[in-house]
Amino acid sequence: MAAVHIEYQGDLHCKAVHGESGTELTTDAPKDNQGRGESFSPTDLLATALGSCILSVMGIKARALNIDIGGATAIVEKEMANAPVRRVHKLAVRIDVPQHLSPEHRHELEEAAHSCPVHKSMHPDVQIPIEFSWG
C-alpha cells in the first residue's frame, strides 16, 4: 500500500510527501476558487495522474511488444463544472507518439491507454475523450 502524507500549510496551500521516496510537491487552490494559482491545484493533479497513468500503461505495453515510445507526450485539458457542485466535468486527453508504428501496435497501445487505473477509477460523469496522434 502506498502512502502520501499531506500537510495543510495555510492560505490554501498543502505540501504532500510521497511515503516511499520522500519526493515533495505542493498544491494551491486555483485562482477561480479563492487561491493564487501558485502551484498545481488538487484537480490539476487529477489531470496529471490521468495523463501520466495513460503514458505509463502504454509504456508497459510497448515494453511487452518490444517497441519504443520514448518521447510520447500527453496533454490533458481540464474543464470544471460549477453546478450543481464544483467538480471536474471533462478531461480531454491528446496523446502524441512520435514513432511510426504498425496498425496492430497502435491498436494495442490505444487499448492499454483506455485501461489505465486512473481512467478506470474516474466517476462515469467525467468525460474522458482520448485522441491519438501517431508518428
Backbone as numpy.savetxt, mean C-alpha at the origin, in Angstrom:
# Nx Ny Nz CAx CAy CAz Cx Cy Cz
3.98 -13.58 15.57 3.14 -12.41 15.57 4.03 -11.17 15.57
3.75 -10.23 14.70 4.51 -8.98 14.61 3.85 -7.94 15.50
4.67 -7.14 16.17 4.16 -6.08 17.03 4.72 -4.74 16.57
3.88 -3.72 16.63 4.27 -2.35 16.38 3.89 -1.56 17.63
4.83 -0.81 18.15 4.59 0.00 19.34 4.38 1.44 18.90
3.24 2.03 19.29 2.88 3.37 18.84 2.69 4.27 20.05
3.29 5.46 19.97 3.18 6.44 21.04 2.58 7.72 20.48
1.54 8.23 21.14 0.98 9.53 20.79 1.90 10.60 21.36
2.41 11.47 20.50 3.38 12.48 20.92 2.76 13.86 21.09
1.47 13.95 20.90 0.79 15.24 21.01 0.67 15.92 19.67
-0.22 16.89 19.61 -0.42 17.70 18.41 -0.70 16.84 17.17
-1.40 15.74 17.37 -1.84 14.82 16.32 -0.69 14.05 15.65
0.45 13.98 16.33 1.60 13.22 15.85 1.75 11.93 16.65
2.13 10.85 15.94 2.43 9.57 16.59 3.79 9.07 16.08
4.45 8.30 16.93 5.69 7.64 16.53 5.44 6.14 16.66
5.75 5.40 15.59 5.59 3.94 15.59 6.97 3.30 15.48
7.15 2.23 16.24 8.41 1.49 16.23 8.10 0.04 15.90
8.74 -0.46 14.84 8.60 -1.85 14.43 9.31 -2.72 15.45
8.57 -3.65 16.07 9.11 -4.43 17.17 10.32 -5.26 16.82
10.34 -5.87 15.66 11.43 -6.77 15.30 12.70 -6.02 14.91
12.57 -4.95 14.13 13.76 -4.27 13.60 14.11 -2.98 14.33
13.15 -2.39 15.04 13.38 -1.11 15.68 13.23 0.08 14.75
12.86 -0.16 13.51 12.66 0.93 12.56 11.51 1.82 13.04
11.70 3.14 12.91 10.71 4.10 13.37 10.08 4.85 12.19
8.82 5.21 12.36 8.16 6.13 11.44 7.21 7.00 12.24
6.88 8.14 11.66 5.97 9.06 12.33 4.75 9.29 11.46
3.68 9.70 12.13 2.46 10.07 11.41 2.00 11.43 11.89
1.21 12.08 11.06 0.56 13.34 11.39 -0.82 13.29 10.74
-1.78 13.92 11.36 -3.09 14.03 10.74 -2.95 14.88 9.47
-3.76 14.59 8.46 -3.68 15.38 7.22 -4.24 16.79 7.41
-3.85 17.67 6.53 -4.30 19.06 6.61 -5.82 19.18 6.57
-6.48 18.29 5.83 -7.94 18.38 5.74 -8.65 17.74 6.94
-7.86 17.32 7.95 -8.46 16.74 9.15 -7.69 17.21 10.40
-7.46 18.52 10.46 -6.91 19.21 11.62 -5.40 19.05 11.82
-4.71 18.34 10.93 -3.28 18.16 11.08 -2.50 19.17 10.25
-1.19 19.00 10.27 -0.31 19.87 9.49 0.24 19.17 8.26
-0.05 17.88 8.10 0.44 17.15 6.94 1.94 17.04 6.90
2.58 16.93 8.07 4.04 16.91 8.14 4.64 15.52 7.93
3.80 14.52 7.84 4.27 13.16 7.63 3.12 12.36 7.04
3.35 11.07 6.87 2.27 10.19 6.44 1.12 10.29 7.42
-0.11 10.29 6.90 -1.27 10.14 7.78 -1.52 8.64 7.96
-2.31 8.26 8.95 -2.62 6.83 9.08 -3.22 6.23 7.80
-4.09 6.98 7.12 -4.67 6.43 5.89 -3.66 6.43 4.75
-2.67 7.33 4.78 -1.57 7.24 3.81 -0.81 5.93 4.00
-0.65 5.53 5.27 0.04 4.26 5.54 -0.77 3.08 5.02
-2.09 3.19 5.04 -2.93 2.14 4.46 -2.65 2.03 2.96
-2.60 3.16 2.28 -2.28 3.16 0.85 -0.87 2.63 0.60
0.06 3.00 1.47 1.44 2.52 1.37 1.50 1.01 1.57
0.75 0.53 2.56 0.71 -0.91 2.83 0.18 -1.66 1.63
-0.87 -1.14 1.00 -1.45 -1.81 -0.17 -0.44 -1.87 -1.31
0.16 -0.75 -1.66 1.10 -0.72 -2.78 2.33 -1.59 -2.53
2.89 -1.51 -1.34 4.08 -2.32 -1.06 3.75 -3.80 -0.94
2.55 -4.12 -0.45 2.13 -5.52 -0.38 1.97 -6.10 -1.79
1.32 -5.35 -2.67 1.13 -5.81 -4.05 2.49 -6.07 -4.70
3.42 -5.12 -4.58 4.74 -5.32 -5.19 5.48 -6.49 -4.56
5.32 -6.67 -3.24 6.00 -7.78 -2.56 5.48 -9.14 -3.02
4.16 -9.30 -3.12 3.64 -10.61 -3.55 3.93 -10.84 -5.03
3.98 -9.77 -5.82 4.41 -9.92 -7.21 5.87 -10.35 -7.25
6.70 -9.80 -6.36 8.11 -10.20 -6.29 8.27 -11.66 -5.88
7.44 -12.11 -4.96 7.47 -13.52 -4.55 7.11 -14.41 -5.73
6.06 -14.03 -6.46 5.65 -14.82 -7.63 6.73 -14.77 -8.71
7.31 -13.59 -8.93 8.38 -13.47 -9.94 9.56 -14.36 -9.57
9.92 -14.40 -8.31 11.01 -15.27 -7.87 10.67 -16.73 -8.16
9.44 -17.14 -7.90 9.02 -18.53 -8.18 9.06 -18.83 -9.67
8.80 -17.81 -10.50 8.81 -17.98 -11.96 10.21 -17.78 -12.54
11.17 -17.45 -11.67 12.55 -17.18 -12.08 12.63 -16.03 -13.10
11.87 -14.96 -12.81 11.92 -13.76 -13.64 12.22 -12.56 -12.73
12.68 -11.49 -13.35 13.07 -10.30 -12.61 12.07 -9.19 -12.85
11.54 -8.59 -11.78 10.68 -7.41 -11.92 11.30 -6.22 -11.18
12.62 -6.25 -11.03 13.32 -5.14 -10.38 12.99 -3.82 -11.05
12.75 -2.80 -10.25 12.39 -1.49 -10.78 10.89 -1.30 -10.94
10.09 -2.34 -10.65 8.64 -2.19 -10.71 8.21 -1.14 -9.69
7.19 -0.37 -10.02 6.72 0.68 -9.13 5.20 0.60 -8.96
4.75 1.18 -7.86 3.31 1.31 -7.60 3.01 2.74 -7.23
1.95 3.26 -7.76 1.41 4.56 -7.34 0.00 4.27 -6.84
-0.28 4.69 -5.62 -1.60 4.48 -5.03 -2.21 5.85 -4.76
-3.34 6.12 -5.38 -4.05 7.38 -5.17 -5.22 7.12 -4.25
-5.22 7.83 -3.12 -6.21 7.63 -2.07 -7.31 8.69 -2.19
-8.56 8.25 -2.14 -9.69 9.17 -2.10 -10.47 8.91 -0.81
-10.77 9.99 -0.12 -11.51 9.90 1.13 -12.98 10.24 0.91
-13.83 9.67 1.75 -15.25 10.04 1.82 -15.50 10.64 3.19
-16.42 11.57 3.28 -16.72 12.20 4.56 -18.08 11.84 5.11
-18.92 11.21 4.31 -20.26 10.87 4.78 -20.56 9.42 4.43
-21.20 8.67 5.25 -21.74 9.12 6.55 -20.65 9.27 7.61
-19.46 8.68 7.40 -18.32 8.87 8.30 -17.08 9.09 7.44
-16.04 9.66 8.03 -14.78 9.84 7.30 -14.11 8.47 7.18
-13.78 8.10 5.93 -13.16 6.80 5.68 -12.50 6.82 4.31
-11.65 5.82 4.07 -11.07 5.65 2.74 -12.17 5.12 1.82
-12.38 5.81 0.72 -13.40 5.42 -0.25 -12.80 4.62 -1.40
-11.60 5.04 -1.84 -11.00 4.40 -3.02 -9.48 4.46 -2.93
-8.85 3.36 -3.31 -7.40 3.28 -3.45 -7.10 2.79 -4.87
-6.86 3.73 -5.77 -6.59 3.39 -7.16 -5.09 3.11 -7.30
-4.76 1.94 -7.82 -3.38 1.47 -7.89 -2.94 1.37 -9.35
-1.75 1.90 -9.62 -1.13 1.73 -10.93 0.21 1.04 -10.71
0.38 -0.12 -11.35 1.61 -0.89 -11.26 2.33 -0.79 -12.59
3.59 -0.38 -12.56 4.41 -0.31 -13.76 5.56 -1.30 -13.60
5.65 -2.24 -14.52 6.74 -3.22 -14.55 7.55 -2.95 -15.81
8.84 -2.60 -15.67 9.60 -2.19 -16.85 9.99 -3.32 -17.79
9.93 -4.56 -17.33 10.36 -5.68 -18.16 9.27 -6.08 -19.16
9.72 -6.58 -20.30 8.82 -7.18 -21.29 8.66 -8.65 -20.89
7.45 -9.03 -20.53 7.19 -10.38 -20.06 6.15 -11.06 -20.95
6.16 -12.37 -20.91 5.17 -13.14 -21.69 3.78 -12.90 -21.14
2.76 -13.08 -21.97 1.38 -12.94 -21.47 1.10 -13.86 -20.28
1.68 -15.05 -20.29 1.46 -15.99 -19.19 2.04 -15.45 -17.88
3.26 -14.91 -17.95 3.88 -14.36 -16.75 3.13 -13.12 -16.27
2.70 -12.28 -17.20 1.92 -11.10 -16.80 0.65 -11.53 -16.08
-0.04 -12.53 -16.61 -1.28 -13.03 -15.99 -1.02 -13.53 -14.57
0.04 -14.31 -14.40 0.35 -14.85 -13.08 0.71 -13.74 -12.09
1.42 -12.73 -12.54 1.78 -11.62 -11.67 0.55 -10.77 -11.31
-0.36 -10.60 -12.26 -1.59 -9.86 -11.96 -2.45 -10.61 -10.96
-2.53 -11.93 -11.10 -3.28 -12.73 -10.12 -2.65 -12.60 -8.74
-1.33 -12.61 -8.68 -0.64 -12.45 -7.40 -0.98 -11.09 -6.79
-0.96 -10.05 -7.60 -1.26 -8.70 -7.11 -2.63 -8.64 -6.44
-3.60 -9.28 -7.06 -4.96 -9.26 -6.51 -5.11 -10.13 -5.27
-4.11 -10.93 -4.96 -4.20 -11.82 -3.80 -3.43 -11.31 -2.60
-2.89 -10.10 -2.68 -2.07 -9.62 -1.56 -2.91 -9.53 -0.29
-2.31 -9.85 0.86 -3.05 -9.87 2.12 -3.69 -8.54 2.50
-3.04 -7.42 2.19 -3.65 -6.13 2.51 -4.91 -5.94 1.68
-4.84 -6.25 0.39 -6.01 -6.14 -0.48 -7.15 -7.01 0.05
-6.82 -8.23 0.44 -7.84 -9.17 0.94 -8.38 -8.78 2.31
-7.68 -7.90 3.03 -8.12 -7.47 4.36 -8.98 -6.21 4.33
-9.11 -5.60 3.17 -9.85 -4.35 3.07 -11.36 -4.59 3.10
-12.09 -3.63 3.62 -13.55 -3.69 3.63 -14.03 -3.67 2.18
-15.08 -4.44 1.87 -15.54 -4.49 0.47 -16.07 -3.17 -0.06
-16.39 -2.21 0.81 -16.85 -0.90 0.32 -15.72 -0.05 -0.24
-14.47 -0.40 0.05 -13.33 0.35 -0.48 -13.06 -0.14 -1.90
-13.14 0.78 -2.84 -12.85 0.44 -4.24 -11.34 0.35 -4.43
-10.89 -0.74 -5.09 -9.45 -0.93 -5.30 -9.19 -1.36 -6.75
-9.34 -0.41 -7.68 -8.98 -0.77 -9.06 -7.47 -0.85 -9.20
-6.99 -1.85 -9.93 -5.55 -2.00 -10.17 -5.32 -1.99 -11.67
-4.45 -1.09 -12.11 -4.08 -0.97 -13.52 -2.61 -1.38 -13.65
-2.33 -2.14 -14.71 -0.96 -2.62 -14.94 -0.41 -2.04 -16.23
0.86 -1.71 -16.20 1.58 -1.28 -17.39 2.84 -2.16 -17.48
3.03 -2.77 -18.62 4.13 -3.74 -18.81 5.12 -3.23 -19.83
6.42 -3.26 -19.47 7.55 -2.95 -20.32 7.19 -2.16 -21.50
